[in-house]
PDB file of C-alpha atoms in Angstrom:
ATOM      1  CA  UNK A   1     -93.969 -77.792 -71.399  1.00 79.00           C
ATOM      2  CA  UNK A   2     -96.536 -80.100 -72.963  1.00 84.00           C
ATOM      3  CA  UNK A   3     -96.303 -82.298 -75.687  1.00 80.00           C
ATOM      4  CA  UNK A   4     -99.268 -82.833 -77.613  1.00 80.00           C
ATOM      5  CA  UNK A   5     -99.903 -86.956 -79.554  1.00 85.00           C
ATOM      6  CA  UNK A   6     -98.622 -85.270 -82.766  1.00 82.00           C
ATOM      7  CA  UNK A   7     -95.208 -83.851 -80.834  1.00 77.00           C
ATOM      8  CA  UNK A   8     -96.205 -79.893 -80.395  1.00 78.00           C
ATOM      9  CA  UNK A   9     -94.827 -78.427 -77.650  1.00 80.00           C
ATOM     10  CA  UNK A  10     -96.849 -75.519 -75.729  1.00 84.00           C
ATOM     11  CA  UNK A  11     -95.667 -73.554 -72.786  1.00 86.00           C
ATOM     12  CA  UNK A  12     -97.770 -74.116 -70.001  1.00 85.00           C
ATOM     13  CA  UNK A  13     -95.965 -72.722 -67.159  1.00 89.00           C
ATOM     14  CA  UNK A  14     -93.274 -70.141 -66.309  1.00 91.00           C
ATOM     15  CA  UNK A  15     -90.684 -69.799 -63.367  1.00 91.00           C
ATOM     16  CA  UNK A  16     -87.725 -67.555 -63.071  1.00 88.00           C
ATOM     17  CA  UNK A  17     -85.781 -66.324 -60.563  1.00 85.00           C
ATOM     18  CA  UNK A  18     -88.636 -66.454 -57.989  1.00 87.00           C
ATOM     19  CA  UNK A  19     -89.542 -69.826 -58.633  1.00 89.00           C
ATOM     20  CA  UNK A  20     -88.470 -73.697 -59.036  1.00 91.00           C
ATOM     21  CA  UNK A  21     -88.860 -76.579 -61.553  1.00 90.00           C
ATOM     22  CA  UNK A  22     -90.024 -79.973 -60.273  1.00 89.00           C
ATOM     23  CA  UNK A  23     -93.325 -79.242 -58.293  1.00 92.00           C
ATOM     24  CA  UNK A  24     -93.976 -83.116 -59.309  1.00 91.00           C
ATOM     25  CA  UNK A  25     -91.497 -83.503 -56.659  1.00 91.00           C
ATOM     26  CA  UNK A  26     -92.944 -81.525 -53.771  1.00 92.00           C
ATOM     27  CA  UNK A  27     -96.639 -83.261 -54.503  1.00 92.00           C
ATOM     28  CA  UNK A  28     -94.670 -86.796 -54.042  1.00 90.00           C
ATOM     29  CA  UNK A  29     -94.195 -88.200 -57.657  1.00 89.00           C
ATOM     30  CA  UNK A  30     -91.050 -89.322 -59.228  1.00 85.00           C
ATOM     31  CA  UNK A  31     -91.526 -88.351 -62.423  1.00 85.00           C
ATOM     32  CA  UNK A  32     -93.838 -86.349 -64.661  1.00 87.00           C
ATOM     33  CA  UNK A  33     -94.777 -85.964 -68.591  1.00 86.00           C
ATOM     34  CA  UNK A  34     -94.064 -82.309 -68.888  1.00 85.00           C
ATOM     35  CA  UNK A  35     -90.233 -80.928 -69.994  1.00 83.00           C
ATOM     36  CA  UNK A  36     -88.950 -77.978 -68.971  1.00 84.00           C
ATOM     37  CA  UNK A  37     -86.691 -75.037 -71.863  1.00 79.00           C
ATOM     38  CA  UNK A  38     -84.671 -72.257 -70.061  1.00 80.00           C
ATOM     39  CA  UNK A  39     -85.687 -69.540 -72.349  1.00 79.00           C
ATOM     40  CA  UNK A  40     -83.085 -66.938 -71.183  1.00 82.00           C
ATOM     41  CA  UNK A  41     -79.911 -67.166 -70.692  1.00 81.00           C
ATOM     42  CA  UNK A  42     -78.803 -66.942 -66.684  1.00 81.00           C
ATOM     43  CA  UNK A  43     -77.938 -68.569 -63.505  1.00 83.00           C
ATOM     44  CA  UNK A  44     -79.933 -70.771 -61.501  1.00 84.00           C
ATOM     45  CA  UNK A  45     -79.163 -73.611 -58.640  1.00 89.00           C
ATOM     46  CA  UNK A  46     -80.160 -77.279 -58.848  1.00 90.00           C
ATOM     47  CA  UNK A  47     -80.456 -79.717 -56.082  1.00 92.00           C
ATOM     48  CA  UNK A  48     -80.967 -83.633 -56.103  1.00 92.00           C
ATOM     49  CA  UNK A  49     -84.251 -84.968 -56.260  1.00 92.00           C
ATOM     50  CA  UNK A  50     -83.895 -86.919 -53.124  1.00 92.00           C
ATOM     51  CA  UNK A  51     -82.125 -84.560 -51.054  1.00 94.00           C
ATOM     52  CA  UNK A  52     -85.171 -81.745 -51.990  1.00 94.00           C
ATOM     53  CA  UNK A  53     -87.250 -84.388 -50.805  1.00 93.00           C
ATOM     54  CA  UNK A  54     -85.560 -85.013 -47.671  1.00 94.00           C
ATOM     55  CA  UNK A  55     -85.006 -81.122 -46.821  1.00 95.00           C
ATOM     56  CA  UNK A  56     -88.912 -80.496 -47.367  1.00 94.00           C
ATOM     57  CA  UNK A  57     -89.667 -83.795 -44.605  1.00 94.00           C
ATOM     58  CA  UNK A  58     -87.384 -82.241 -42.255  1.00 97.00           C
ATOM     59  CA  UNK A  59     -88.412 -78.665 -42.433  1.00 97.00           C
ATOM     60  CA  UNK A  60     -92.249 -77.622 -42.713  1.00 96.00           C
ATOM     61  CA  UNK A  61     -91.779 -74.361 -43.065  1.00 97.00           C
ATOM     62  CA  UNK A  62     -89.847 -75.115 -46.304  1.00 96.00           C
ATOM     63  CA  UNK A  63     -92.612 -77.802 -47.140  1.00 96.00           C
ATOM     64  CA  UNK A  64     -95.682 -75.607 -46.810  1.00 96.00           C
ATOM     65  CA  UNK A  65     -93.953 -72.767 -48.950  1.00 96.00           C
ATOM     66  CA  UNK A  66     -93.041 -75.487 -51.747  1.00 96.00           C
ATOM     67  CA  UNK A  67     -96.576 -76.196 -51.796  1.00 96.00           C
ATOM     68  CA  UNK A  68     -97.507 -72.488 -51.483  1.00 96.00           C
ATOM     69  CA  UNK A  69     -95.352 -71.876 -54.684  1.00 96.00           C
ATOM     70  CA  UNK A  70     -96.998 -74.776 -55.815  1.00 96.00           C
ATOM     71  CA  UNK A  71    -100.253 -73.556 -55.897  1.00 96.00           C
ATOM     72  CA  UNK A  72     -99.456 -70.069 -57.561  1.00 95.00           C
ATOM     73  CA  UNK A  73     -97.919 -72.126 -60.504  1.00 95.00           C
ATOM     74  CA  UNK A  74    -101.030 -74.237 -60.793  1.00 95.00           C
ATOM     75  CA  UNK A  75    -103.269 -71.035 -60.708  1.00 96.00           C
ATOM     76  CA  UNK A  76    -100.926 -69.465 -63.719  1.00 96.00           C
ATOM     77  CA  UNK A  77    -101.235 -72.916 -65.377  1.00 95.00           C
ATOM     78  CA  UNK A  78    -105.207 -72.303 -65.339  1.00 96.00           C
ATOM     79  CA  UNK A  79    -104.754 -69.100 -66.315  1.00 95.00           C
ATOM     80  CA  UNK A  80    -102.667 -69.678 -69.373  1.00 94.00           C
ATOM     81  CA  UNK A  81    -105.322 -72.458 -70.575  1.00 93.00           C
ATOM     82  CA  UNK A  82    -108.134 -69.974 -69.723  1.00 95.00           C
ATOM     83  CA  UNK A  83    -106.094 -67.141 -72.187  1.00 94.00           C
ATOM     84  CA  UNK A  84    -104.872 -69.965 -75.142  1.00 91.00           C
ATOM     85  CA  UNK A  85    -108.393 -70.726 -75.024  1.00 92.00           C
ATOM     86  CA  UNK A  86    -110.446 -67.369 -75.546  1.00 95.00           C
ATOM     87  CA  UNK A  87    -107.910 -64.937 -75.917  1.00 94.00           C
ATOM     88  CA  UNK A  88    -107.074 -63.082 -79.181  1.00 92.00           C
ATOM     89  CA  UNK A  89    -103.405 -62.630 -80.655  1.00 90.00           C
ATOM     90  CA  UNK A  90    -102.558 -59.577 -79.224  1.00 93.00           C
ATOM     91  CA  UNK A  91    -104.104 -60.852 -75.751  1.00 95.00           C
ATOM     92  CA  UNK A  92    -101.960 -63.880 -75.508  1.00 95.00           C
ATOM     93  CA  UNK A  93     -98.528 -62.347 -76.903  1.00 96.00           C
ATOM     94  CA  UNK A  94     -98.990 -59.347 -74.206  1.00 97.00           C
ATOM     95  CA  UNK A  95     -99.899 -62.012 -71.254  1.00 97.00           C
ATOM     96  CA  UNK A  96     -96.930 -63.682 -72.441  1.00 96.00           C
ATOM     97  CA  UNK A  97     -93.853 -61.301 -72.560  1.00 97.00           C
ATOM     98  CA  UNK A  98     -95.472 -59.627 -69.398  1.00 97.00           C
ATOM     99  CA  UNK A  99     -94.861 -62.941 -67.696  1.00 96.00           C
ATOM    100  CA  UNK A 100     -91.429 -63.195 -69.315  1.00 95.00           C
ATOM    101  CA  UNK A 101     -90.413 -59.585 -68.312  1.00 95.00           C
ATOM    102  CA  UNK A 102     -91.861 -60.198 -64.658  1.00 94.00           C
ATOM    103  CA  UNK A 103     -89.170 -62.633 -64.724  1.00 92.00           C
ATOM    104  CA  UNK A 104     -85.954 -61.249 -66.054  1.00 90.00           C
ATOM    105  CA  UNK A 105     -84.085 -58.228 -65.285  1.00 88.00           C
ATOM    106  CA  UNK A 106     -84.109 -55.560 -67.110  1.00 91.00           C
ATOM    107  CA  UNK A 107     -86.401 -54.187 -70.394  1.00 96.00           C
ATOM    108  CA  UNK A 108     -84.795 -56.562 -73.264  1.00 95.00           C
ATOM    109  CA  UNK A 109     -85.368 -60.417 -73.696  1.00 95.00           C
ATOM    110  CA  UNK A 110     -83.765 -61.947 -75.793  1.00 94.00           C
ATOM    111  CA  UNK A 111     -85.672 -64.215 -77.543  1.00 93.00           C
ATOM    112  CA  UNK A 112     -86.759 -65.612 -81.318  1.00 92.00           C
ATOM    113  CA  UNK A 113     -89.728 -65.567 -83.055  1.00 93.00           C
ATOM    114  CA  UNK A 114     -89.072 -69.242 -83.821  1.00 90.00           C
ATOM    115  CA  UNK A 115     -88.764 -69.836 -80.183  1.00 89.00           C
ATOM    116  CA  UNK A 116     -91.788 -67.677 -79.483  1.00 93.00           C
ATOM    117  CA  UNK A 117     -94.015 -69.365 -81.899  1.00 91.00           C
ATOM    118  CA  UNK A 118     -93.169 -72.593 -79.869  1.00 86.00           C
ATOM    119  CA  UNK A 119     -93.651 -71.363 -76.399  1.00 85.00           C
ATOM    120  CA  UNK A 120     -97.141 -69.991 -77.380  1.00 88.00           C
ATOM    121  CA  UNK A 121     -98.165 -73.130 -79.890  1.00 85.00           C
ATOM    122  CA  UNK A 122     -98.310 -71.284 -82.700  1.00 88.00           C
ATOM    123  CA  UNK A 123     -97.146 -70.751 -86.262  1.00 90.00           C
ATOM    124  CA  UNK A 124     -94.127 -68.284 -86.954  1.00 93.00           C
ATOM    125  CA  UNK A 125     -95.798 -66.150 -89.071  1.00 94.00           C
ATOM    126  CA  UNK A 126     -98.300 -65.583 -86.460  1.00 94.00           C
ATOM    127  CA  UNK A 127     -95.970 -64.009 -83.982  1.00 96.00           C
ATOM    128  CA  UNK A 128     -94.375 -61.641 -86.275  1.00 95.00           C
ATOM    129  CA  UNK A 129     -97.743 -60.205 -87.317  1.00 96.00           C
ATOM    130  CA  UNK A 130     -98.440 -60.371 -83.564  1.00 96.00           C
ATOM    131  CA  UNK A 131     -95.146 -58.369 -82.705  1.00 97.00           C
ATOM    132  CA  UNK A 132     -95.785 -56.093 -85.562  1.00 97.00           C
ATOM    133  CA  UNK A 133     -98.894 -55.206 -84.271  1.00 97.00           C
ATOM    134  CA  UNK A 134     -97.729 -54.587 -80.474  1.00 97.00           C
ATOM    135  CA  UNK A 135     -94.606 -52.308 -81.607  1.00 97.00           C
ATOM    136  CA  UNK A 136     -96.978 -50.431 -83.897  1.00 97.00           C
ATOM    137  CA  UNK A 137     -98.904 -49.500 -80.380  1.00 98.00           C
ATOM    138  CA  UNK A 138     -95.238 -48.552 -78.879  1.00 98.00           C
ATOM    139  CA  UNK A 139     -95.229 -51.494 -76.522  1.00 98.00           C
ATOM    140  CA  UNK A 140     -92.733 -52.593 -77.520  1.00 98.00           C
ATOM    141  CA  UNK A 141     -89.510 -52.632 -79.841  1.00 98.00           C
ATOM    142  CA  UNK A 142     -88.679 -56.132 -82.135  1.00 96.00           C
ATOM    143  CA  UNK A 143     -85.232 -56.908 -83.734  1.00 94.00           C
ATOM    144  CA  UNK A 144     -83.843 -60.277 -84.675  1.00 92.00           C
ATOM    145  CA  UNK A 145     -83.586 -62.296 -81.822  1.00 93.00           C
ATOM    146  CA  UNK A 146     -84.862 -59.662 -79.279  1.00 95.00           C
ATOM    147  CA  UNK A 147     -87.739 -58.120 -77.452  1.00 97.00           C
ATOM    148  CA  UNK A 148     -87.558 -54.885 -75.713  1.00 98.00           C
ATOM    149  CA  UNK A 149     -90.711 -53.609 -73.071  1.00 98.00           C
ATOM    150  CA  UNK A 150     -91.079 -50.233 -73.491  1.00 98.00           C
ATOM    151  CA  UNK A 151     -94.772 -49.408 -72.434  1.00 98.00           C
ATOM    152  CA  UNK A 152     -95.714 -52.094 -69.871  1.00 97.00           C
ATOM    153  CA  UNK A 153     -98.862 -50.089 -69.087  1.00 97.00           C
ATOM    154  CA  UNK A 154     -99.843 -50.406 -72.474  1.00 98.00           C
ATOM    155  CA  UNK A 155     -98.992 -54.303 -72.602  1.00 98.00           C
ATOM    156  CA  UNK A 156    -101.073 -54.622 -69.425  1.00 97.00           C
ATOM    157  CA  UNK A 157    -103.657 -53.174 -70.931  1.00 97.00           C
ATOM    158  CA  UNK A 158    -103.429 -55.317 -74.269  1.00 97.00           C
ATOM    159  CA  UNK A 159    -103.805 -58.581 -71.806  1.00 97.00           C
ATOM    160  CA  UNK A 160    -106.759 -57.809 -70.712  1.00 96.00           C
ATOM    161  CA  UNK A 161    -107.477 -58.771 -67.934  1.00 96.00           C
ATOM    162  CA  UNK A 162    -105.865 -62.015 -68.197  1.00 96.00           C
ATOM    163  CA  UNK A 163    -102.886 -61.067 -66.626  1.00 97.00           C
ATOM    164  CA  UNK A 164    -102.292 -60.119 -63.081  1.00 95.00           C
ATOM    165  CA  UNK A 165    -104.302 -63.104 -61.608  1.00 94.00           C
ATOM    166  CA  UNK A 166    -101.548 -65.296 -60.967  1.00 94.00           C
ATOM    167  CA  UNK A 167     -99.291 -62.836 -59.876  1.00 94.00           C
ATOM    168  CA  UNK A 168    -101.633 -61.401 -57.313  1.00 94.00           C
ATOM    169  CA  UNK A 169    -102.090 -65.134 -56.110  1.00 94.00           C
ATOM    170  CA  UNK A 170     -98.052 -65.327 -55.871  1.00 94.00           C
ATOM    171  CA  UNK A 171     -97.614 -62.282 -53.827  1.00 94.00           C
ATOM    172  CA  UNK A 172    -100.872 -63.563 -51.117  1.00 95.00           C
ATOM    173  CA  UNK A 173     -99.533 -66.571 -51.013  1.00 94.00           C
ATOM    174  CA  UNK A 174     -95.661 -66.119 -50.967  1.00 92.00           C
ATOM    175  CA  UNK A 175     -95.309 -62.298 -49.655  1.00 90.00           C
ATOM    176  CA  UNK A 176     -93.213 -61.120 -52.494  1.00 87.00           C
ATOM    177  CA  UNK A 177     -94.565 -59.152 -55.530  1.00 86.00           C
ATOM    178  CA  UNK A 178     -94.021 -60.889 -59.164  1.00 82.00           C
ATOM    179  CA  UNK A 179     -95.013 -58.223 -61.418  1.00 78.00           C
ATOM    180  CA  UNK A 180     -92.830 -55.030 -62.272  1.00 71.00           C
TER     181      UNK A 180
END
């Protein structure tokens, strides 16, 4: 997450289940600017800074598939700038809960337009028209506080071609496919 001088906040990365917070850590700084918001609720394992550190010295098979991971998060960063930049509404919002989906379990996320409208840098308003406009296609189905997929095809479609780069740079790099 990014803060902009006025105190926005815009997602600029995602990581689930397949992935890890604190690349800053792995490319040998201490700290960083960026903040990180679990969107979903769920499980997840944390491990001391130093120790991380210390495992990814002694091992370099663990090192070189930190940095691996590392890479495929800085090619969805790209991505995600390239998309906020010259994507539409509709483009952007499908990217989005395509990359959300890729990392949950099951069809239904559970998340807020007021959430939403923060993760994406963007007014309220803006989402609900947005999410209007993608269950009106049958992509999807919104209630209060959730999100459920129910044409992926269709959402990939909506994104694009924005989506799927990042992913497909996961799975060379890592081995294991992201997307559903």
């Amino acid at each position: 997450m990014a803060k902009s001088p006025l105190g926005r906040d815009i997602e600029i990365g995602l990581s689930g289940f397949e992935g890890m917070t604190g690349t800053s850590l792995i490319l040998g700084s201490q700290t960083t600017p960026l903040a990180i918001y679990i969107q979903l609720a769920g499980s997840g394992y944390g491990i001391n800074a130093d120790k991380l550190q210390a495992a990814a010295e002694k091992s370099r098979s663990l090192q070189r598939m930190l940095l691996k991971y590392t890479q495929s998060l800085i090619v969805q960063t790209a991505t995600t700038a390239l998309v906020n930049g010259q994507a539409n509404a509709e483009t952007r919002m499908a990217r989005w809960l395509l990359m959300v989906h890729d990392r949950t379990l099951g069809n239904e996320l559970q998340l807020t337009h007021e959430f939403m409208s923060v993760m994406l840098g963007v007014r309220r308003p803006w989402v609900t028209e947005t999410l209007h406009s993608l269950e009106g296609k049958g992509y999807i189905r919104s209630t209060r506080g959730k999100v459920r997929i129910q044409d992926r095809a269709g959402l990939i479609a909506d994104a694009e071609g924005y989506y799927g780069t990042a992913e497909q740079e996961y799975e060379k790099l890592l081995g294991t496919r992201l997307s559903k």
